[in-house]
Coordinates of C-alpha atoms and ligand atoms in Angstrom, one line a residue:
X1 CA 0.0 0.0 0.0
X2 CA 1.6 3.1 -0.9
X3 CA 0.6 6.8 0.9
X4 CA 1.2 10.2 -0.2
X5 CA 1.8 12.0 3.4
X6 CA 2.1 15.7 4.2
X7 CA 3.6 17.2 7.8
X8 CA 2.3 21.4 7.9
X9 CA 2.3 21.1 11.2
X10 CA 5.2 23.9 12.0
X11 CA 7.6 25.0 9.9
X12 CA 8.4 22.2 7.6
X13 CA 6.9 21.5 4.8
X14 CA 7.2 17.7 4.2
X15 CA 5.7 15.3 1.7
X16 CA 6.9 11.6 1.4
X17 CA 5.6 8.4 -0.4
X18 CA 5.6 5.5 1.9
X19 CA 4.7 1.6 1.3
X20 CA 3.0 -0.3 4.1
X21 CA 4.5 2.1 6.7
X22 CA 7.9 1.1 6.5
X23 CA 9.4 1.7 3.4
X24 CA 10.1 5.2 2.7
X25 CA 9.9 5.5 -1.4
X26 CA 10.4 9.3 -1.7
X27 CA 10.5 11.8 1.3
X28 CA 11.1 15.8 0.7
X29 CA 11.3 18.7 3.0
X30 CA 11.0 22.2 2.4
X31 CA 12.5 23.8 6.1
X32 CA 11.2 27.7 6.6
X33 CA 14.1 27.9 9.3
X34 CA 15.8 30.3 7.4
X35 CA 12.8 32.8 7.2
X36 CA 11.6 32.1 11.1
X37 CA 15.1 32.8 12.4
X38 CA 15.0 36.7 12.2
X39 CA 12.6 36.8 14.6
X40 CA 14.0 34.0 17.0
X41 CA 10.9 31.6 17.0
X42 CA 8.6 30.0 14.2
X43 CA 5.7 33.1 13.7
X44 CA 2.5 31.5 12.7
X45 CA 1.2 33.6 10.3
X46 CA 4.6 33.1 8.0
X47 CA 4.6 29.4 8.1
X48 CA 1.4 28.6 7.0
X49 CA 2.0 31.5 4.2
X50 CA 5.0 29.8 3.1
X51 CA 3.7 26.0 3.6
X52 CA 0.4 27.1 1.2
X53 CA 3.7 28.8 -1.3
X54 CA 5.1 25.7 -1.5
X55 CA 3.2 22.7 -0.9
X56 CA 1.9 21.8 -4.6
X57 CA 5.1 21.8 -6.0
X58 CA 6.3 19.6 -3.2
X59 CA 3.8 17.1 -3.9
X60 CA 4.4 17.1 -7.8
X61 CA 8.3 16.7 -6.7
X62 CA 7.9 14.0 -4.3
X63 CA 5.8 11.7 -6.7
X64 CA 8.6 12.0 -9.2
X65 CA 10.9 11.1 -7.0
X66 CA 9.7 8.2 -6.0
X67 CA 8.9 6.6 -9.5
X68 CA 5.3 6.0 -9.0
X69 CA 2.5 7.4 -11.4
X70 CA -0.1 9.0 -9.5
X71 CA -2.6 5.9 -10.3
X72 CA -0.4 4.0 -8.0
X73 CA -0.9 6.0 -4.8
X74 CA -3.3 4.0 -2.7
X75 CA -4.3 6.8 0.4
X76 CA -3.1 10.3 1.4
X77 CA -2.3 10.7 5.3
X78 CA -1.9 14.1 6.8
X79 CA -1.2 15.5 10.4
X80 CA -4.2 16.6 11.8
X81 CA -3.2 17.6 14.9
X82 CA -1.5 19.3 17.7
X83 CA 0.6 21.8 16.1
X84 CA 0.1 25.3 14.6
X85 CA -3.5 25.8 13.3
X86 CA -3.1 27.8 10.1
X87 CA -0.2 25.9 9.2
X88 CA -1.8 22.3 9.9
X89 CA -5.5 23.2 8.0
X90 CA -2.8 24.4 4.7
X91 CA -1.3 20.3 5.0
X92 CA -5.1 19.2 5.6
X93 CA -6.6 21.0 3.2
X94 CA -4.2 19.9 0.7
X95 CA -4.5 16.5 1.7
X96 CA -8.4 16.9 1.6
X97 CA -8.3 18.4 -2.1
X98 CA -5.9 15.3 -3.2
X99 CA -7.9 12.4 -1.7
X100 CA -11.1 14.0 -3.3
X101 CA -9.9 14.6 -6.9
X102 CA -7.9 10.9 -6.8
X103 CA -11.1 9.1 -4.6
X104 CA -8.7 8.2 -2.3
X105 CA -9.0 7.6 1.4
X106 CA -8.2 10.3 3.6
X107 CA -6.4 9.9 6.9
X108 CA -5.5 12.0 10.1
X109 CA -2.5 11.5 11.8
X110 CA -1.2 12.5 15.2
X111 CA 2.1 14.2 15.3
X112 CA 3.0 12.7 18.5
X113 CA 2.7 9.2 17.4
X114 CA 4.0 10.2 13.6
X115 CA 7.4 10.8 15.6
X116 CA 7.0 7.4 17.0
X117 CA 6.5 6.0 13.7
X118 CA 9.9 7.2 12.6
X119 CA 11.3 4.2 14.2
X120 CA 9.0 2.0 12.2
X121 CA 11.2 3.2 9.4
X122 CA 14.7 2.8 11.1
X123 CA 14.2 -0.5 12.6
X124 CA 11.9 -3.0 10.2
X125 CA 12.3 -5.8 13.6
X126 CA 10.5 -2.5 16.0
X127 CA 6.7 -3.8 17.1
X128 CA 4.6 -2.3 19.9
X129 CA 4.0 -2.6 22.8
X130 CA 7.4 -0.5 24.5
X131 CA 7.9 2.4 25.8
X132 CA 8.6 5.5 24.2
X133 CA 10.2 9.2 25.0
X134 CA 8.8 11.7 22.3
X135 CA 10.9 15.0 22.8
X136 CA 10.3 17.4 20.3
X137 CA 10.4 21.8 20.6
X138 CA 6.2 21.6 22.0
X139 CA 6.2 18.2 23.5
X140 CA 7.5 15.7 26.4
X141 CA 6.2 13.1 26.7
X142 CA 6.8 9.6 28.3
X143 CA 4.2 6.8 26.8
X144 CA 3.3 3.2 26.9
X145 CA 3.1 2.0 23.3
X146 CA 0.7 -1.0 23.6
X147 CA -0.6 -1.3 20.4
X148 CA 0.4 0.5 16.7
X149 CA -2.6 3.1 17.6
X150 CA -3.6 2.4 21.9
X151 CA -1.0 4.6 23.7
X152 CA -1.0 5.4 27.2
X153 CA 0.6 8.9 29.3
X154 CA 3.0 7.6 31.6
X155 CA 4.3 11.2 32.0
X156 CA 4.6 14.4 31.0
X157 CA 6.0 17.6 31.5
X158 CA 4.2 20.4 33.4
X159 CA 5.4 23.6 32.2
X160 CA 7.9 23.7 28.9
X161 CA 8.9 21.2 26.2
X162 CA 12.7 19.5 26.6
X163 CA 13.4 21.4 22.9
X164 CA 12.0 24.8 24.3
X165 CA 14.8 24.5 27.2
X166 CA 17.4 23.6 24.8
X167 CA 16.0 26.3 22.5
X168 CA 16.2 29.3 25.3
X169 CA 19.4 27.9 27.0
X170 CA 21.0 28.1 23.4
X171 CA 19.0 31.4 23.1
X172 CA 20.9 33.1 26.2
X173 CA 24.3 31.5 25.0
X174 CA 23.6 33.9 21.4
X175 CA 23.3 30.8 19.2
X176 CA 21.0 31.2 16.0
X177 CA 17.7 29.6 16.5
X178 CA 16.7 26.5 16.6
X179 CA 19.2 26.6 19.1
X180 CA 19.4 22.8 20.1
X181 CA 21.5 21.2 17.9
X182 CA 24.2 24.0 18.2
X183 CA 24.0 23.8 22.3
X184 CA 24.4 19.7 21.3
X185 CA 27.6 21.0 19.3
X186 CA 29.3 23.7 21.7
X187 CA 28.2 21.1 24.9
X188 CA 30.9 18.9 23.4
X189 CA 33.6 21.2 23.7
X190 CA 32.8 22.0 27.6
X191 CA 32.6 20.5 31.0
X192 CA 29.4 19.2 32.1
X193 CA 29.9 19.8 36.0
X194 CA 31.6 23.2 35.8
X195 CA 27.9 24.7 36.3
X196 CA 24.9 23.2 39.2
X197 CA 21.7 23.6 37.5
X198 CA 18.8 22.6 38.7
X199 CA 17.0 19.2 38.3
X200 CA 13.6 19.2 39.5
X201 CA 11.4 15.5 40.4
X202 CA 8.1 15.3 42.0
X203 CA 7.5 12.8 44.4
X204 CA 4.0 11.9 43.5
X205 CA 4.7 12.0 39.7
X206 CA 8.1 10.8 39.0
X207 CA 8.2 10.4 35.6
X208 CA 6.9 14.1 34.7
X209 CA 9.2 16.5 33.6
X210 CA 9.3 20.4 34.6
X211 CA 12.1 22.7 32.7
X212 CA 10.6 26.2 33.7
X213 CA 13.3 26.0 36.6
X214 CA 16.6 25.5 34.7
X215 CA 15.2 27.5 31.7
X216 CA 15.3 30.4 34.4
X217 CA 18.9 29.4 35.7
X218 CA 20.5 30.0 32.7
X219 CA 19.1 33.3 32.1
X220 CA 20.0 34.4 35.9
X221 CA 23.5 32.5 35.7
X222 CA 24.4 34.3 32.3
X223 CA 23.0 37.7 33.7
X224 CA 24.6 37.9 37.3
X225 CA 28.4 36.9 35.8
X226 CA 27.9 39.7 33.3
X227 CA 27.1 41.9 36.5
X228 CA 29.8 41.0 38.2
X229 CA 32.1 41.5 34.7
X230 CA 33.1 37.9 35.2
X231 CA 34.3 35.7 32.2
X232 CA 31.7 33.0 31.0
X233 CA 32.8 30.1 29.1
X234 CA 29.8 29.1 27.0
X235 CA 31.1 25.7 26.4
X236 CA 31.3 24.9 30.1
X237 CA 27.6 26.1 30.8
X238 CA 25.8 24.7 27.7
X239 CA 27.6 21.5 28.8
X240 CA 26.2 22.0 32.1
X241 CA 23.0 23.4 31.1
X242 CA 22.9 19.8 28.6
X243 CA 23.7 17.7 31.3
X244 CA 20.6 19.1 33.4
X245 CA 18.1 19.0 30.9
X246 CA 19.0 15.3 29.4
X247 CA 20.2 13.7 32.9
X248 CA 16.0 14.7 33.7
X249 CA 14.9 13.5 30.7
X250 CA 17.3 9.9 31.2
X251 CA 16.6 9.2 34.6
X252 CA 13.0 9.5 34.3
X253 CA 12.6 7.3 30.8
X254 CA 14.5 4.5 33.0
X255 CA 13.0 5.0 36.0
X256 CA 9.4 4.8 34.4
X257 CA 10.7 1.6 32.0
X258 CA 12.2 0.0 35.3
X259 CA 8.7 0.6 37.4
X260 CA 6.9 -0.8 34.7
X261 CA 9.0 -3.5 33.6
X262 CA 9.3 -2.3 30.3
X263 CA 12.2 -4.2 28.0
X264 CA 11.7 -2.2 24.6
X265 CA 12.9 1.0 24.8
X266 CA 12.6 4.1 22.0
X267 CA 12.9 7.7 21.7
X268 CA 11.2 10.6 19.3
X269 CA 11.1 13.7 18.3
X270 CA 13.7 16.8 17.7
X271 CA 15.3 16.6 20.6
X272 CA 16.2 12.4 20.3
X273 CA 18.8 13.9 17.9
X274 CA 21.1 15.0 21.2
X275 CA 24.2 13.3 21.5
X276 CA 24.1 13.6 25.4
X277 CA 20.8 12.2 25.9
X278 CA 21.7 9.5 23.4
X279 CA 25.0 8.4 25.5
X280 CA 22.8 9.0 29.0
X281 CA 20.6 6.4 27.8
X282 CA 22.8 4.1 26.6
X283 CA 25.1 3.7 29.6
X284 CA 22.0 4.0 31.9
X285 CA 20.1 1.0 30.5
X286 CA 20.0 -2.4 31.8
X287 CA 21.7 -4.7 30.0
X288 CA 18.5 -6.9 28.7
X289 CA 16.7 -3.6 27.8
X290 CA 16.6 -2.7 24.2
X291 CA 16.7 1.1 23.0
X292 CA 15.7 1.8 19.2
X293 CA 16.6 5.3 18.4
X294 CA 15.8 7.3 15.4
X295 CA 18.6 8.3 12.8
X296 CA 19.6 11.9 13.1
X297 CA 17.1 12.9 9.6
X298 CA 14.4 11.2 11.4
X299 CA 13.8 12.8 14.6
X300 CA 12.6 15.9 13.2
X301 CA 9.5 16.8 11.3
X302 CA 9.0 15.0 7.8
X303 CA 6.6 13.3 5.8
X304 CA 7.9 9.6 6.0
X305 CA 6.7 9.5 9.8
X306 CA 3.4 10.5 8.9
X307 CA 3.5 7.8 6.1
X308 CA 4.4 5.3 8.4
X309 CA 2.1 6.0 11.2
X310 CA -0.8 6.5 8.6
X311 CA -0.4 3.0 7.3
X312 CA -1.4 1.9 11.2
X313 CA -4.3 4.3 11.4
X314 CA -5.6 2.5 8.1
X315 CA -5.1 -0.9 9.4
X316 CA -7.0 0.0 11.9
X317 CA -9.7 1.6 10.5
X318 CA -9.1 5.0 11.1
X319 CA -10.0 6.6 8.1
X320 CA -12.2 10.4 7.8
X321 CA -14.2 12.1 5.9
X322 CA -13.7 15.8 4.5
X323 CA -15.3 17.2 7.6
X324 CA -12.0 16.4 9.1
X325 CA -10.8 19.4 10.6
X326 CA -7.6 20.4 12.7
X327 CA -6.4 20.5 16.3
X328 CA -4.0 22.6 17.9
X329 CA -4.1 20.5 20.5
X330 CA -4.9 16.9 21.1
X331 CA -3.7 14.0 23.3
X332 CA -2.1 10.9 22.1
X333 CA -4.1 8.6 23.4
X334 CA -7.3 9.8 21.5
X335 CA -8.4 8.9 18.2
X336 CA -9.4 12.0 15.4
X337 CA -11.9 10.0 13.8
Ligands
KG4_401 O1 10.3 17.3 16.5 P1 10.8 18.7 16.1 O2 11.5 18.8 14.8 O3 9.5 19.6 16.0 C1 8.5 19.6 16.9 O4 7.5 18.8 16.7 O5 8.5 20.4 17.9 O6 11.6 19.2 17.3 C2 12.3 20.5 17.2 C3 13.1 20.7 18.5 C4 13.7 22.1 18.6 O7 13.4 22.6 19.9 C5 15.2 21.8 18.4 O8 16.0 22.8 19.0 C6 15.3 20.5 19.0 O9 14.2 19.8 18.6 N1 16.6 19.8 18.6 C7 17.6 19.4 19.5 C8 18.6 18.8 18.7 N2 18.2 18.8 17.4 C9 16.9 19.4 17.4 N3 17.7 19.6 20.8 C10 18.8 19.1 21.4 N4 19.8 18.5 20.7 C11 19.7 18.3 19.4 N5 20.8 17.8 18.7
ZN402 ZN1 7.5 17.4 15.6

């Protein structure tokens, strides 16, 4: 079964081609980074301009690529929900007008479990039920996989996303935005202890995250050296400010997998892409536990997750009509249609 996909859900434009959710036949990206990063943030308004500028030749792009005439396109999957909601109705809409002109069957996918679906791709032996970390720039999340579309919260985080923290931390350092994979980069070069940030666990929910604490550190470490006229080394507190943020992020994923006896182990999302959390992980494992982790053009937005996840929702039945509208925000563990 072969599905035309589209991801409009922030500032990528995606579209991919992907047969029975695991083989990716054509995936292409259009990334608006370039236009949001003047202004230090994605701004709504301009993403869903520039996904509605560039979607349709996307789409003619993407089906050359992958060799297929359009005849031989079987669905169209689309994210329906939580992101931005101009930019996710210019994806839907899309998707709506192509299923309707080919009579093909139209369906919504969640971003959250799309980014989950990247491993589907990565690692052909993956099958639910595991557990699963999906950190990405709006979302934290710890959930039990039990089935290819049944998903329960296990935890979450009460105030900011993981890729928010790494995106202000970077912010305060002056690296361009997004800043997380250059804080990845420059936390390399520094020490990891030189700096105490806080790490903040909650007794009654310990495998929820909160980063509103260290996001504030920064700014007030940064802000009283300069005060003071003292030196900073940005290498030493984006390596501290990393260790923070990922040893939170670590210790509650295995803490929750321990509790709960989980074996299967895999990450999502943006922020799966860091090196530290990626080498936290790895070294804090148990040695029969299993961690499937998506390759580095995988963890962000695209259209091959949505592909792959789609081909589940299908399976299962999960198909909509075009009355099918968008969500900013939704939960996992509910269906859209
Ligand atoms: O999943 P994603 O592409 O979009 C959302 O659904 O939000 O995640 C984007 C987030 C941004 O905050 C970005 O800074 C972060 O992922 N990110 C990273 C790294 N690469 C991307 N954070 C830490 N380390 C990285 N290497
Ligand atoms: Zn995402």
């Amino acid at each position: 079964m072969n599905i035309l996909s589209f991801e409009s859900s922030c500032d990528e434009t995606a579209v991919a081609i992907v047969r029975d959710g695991r083989e990716v036949l054509a995936s292409t990206v259009i990334s608006q980074i370039d236009i949001h990063k003047v202004y230090g943030g994605v701004v709504p308004e301009i993403a869903s301009r520039c996904h509605i500028e560039k979607i349709s030749q996307l789409t003619k792009e993407c089906i050359r690529q992958s060799g297929l005439k359009e005849e031989e396109l079987d669905a169209v999957a689309v994210t329906a929900a939580p992101g931005l909601i101009g930019a996710l109705l210019v994806g839907l809409n899309f998707a709506k007008g192509y299923a309707y002109a080919r009579n093909l069957p139209l369906i919504p996918v969640h971003h959250i479990r799309a980014h989950v679906a990247a491993n589907y791709i990565a690692h052909p032996d993956l099958k639910p039920p595991f557990l699963a970390m999906i950190v990405s720039g709006g979302h934290s999340h710890i959930v039990l996989v039990k089935n290819y579309t049944d998903y329960e919260i296990l935890g979450r985080t009460k105030d900011d996303a993981a890729g928010e923290a790494f995106d202000k931390g970077a912010r305060v350092l002056g690296l361009p935005y997004p800043g997380g994979v250059h804080m990845d980069r420059m936390a390399k070069e520094g020490n990891p202890k030189a700096v105490k940030f806080p790490r903040v666990h909650f007794k009654d929910d310990p495998y929820d995250f909160s980063f509103s604490g260290v996001k504030t550190a920064i700014v007030n470490y940064v802000h009283n050296a300069r005060q003071k006229g003292e030196e900073l080394n940005f290498a030493d507190i984006a390596a501290s400010y990393s260790d923070a943020v990922t040893g939170i992020l670590a210790e509650n994923f295995l803490r929750c997998a321990r509790d709960h006896g989980q074996k299967t182990l895999v990450i999502a999302g943006g922020v799966s892409a860091n090196s530290m959390l990626r080498e936290k992980l790895l070294a804090g494992k148990a040695k029969d536990q299993v961690l499937y982790m998506p390759p580095l053009n995988l963890c962000g937005d695209n259209g091959a997750m949505v592909g792959a996840q789609g081909y589940y929702e299908f399976q299962a039945g999960h198909t909509a009509g075009l009355d099918l509208n968008a969500l900013s925000a939704y939960s996992i563990e509910n269906q859209l249609c």
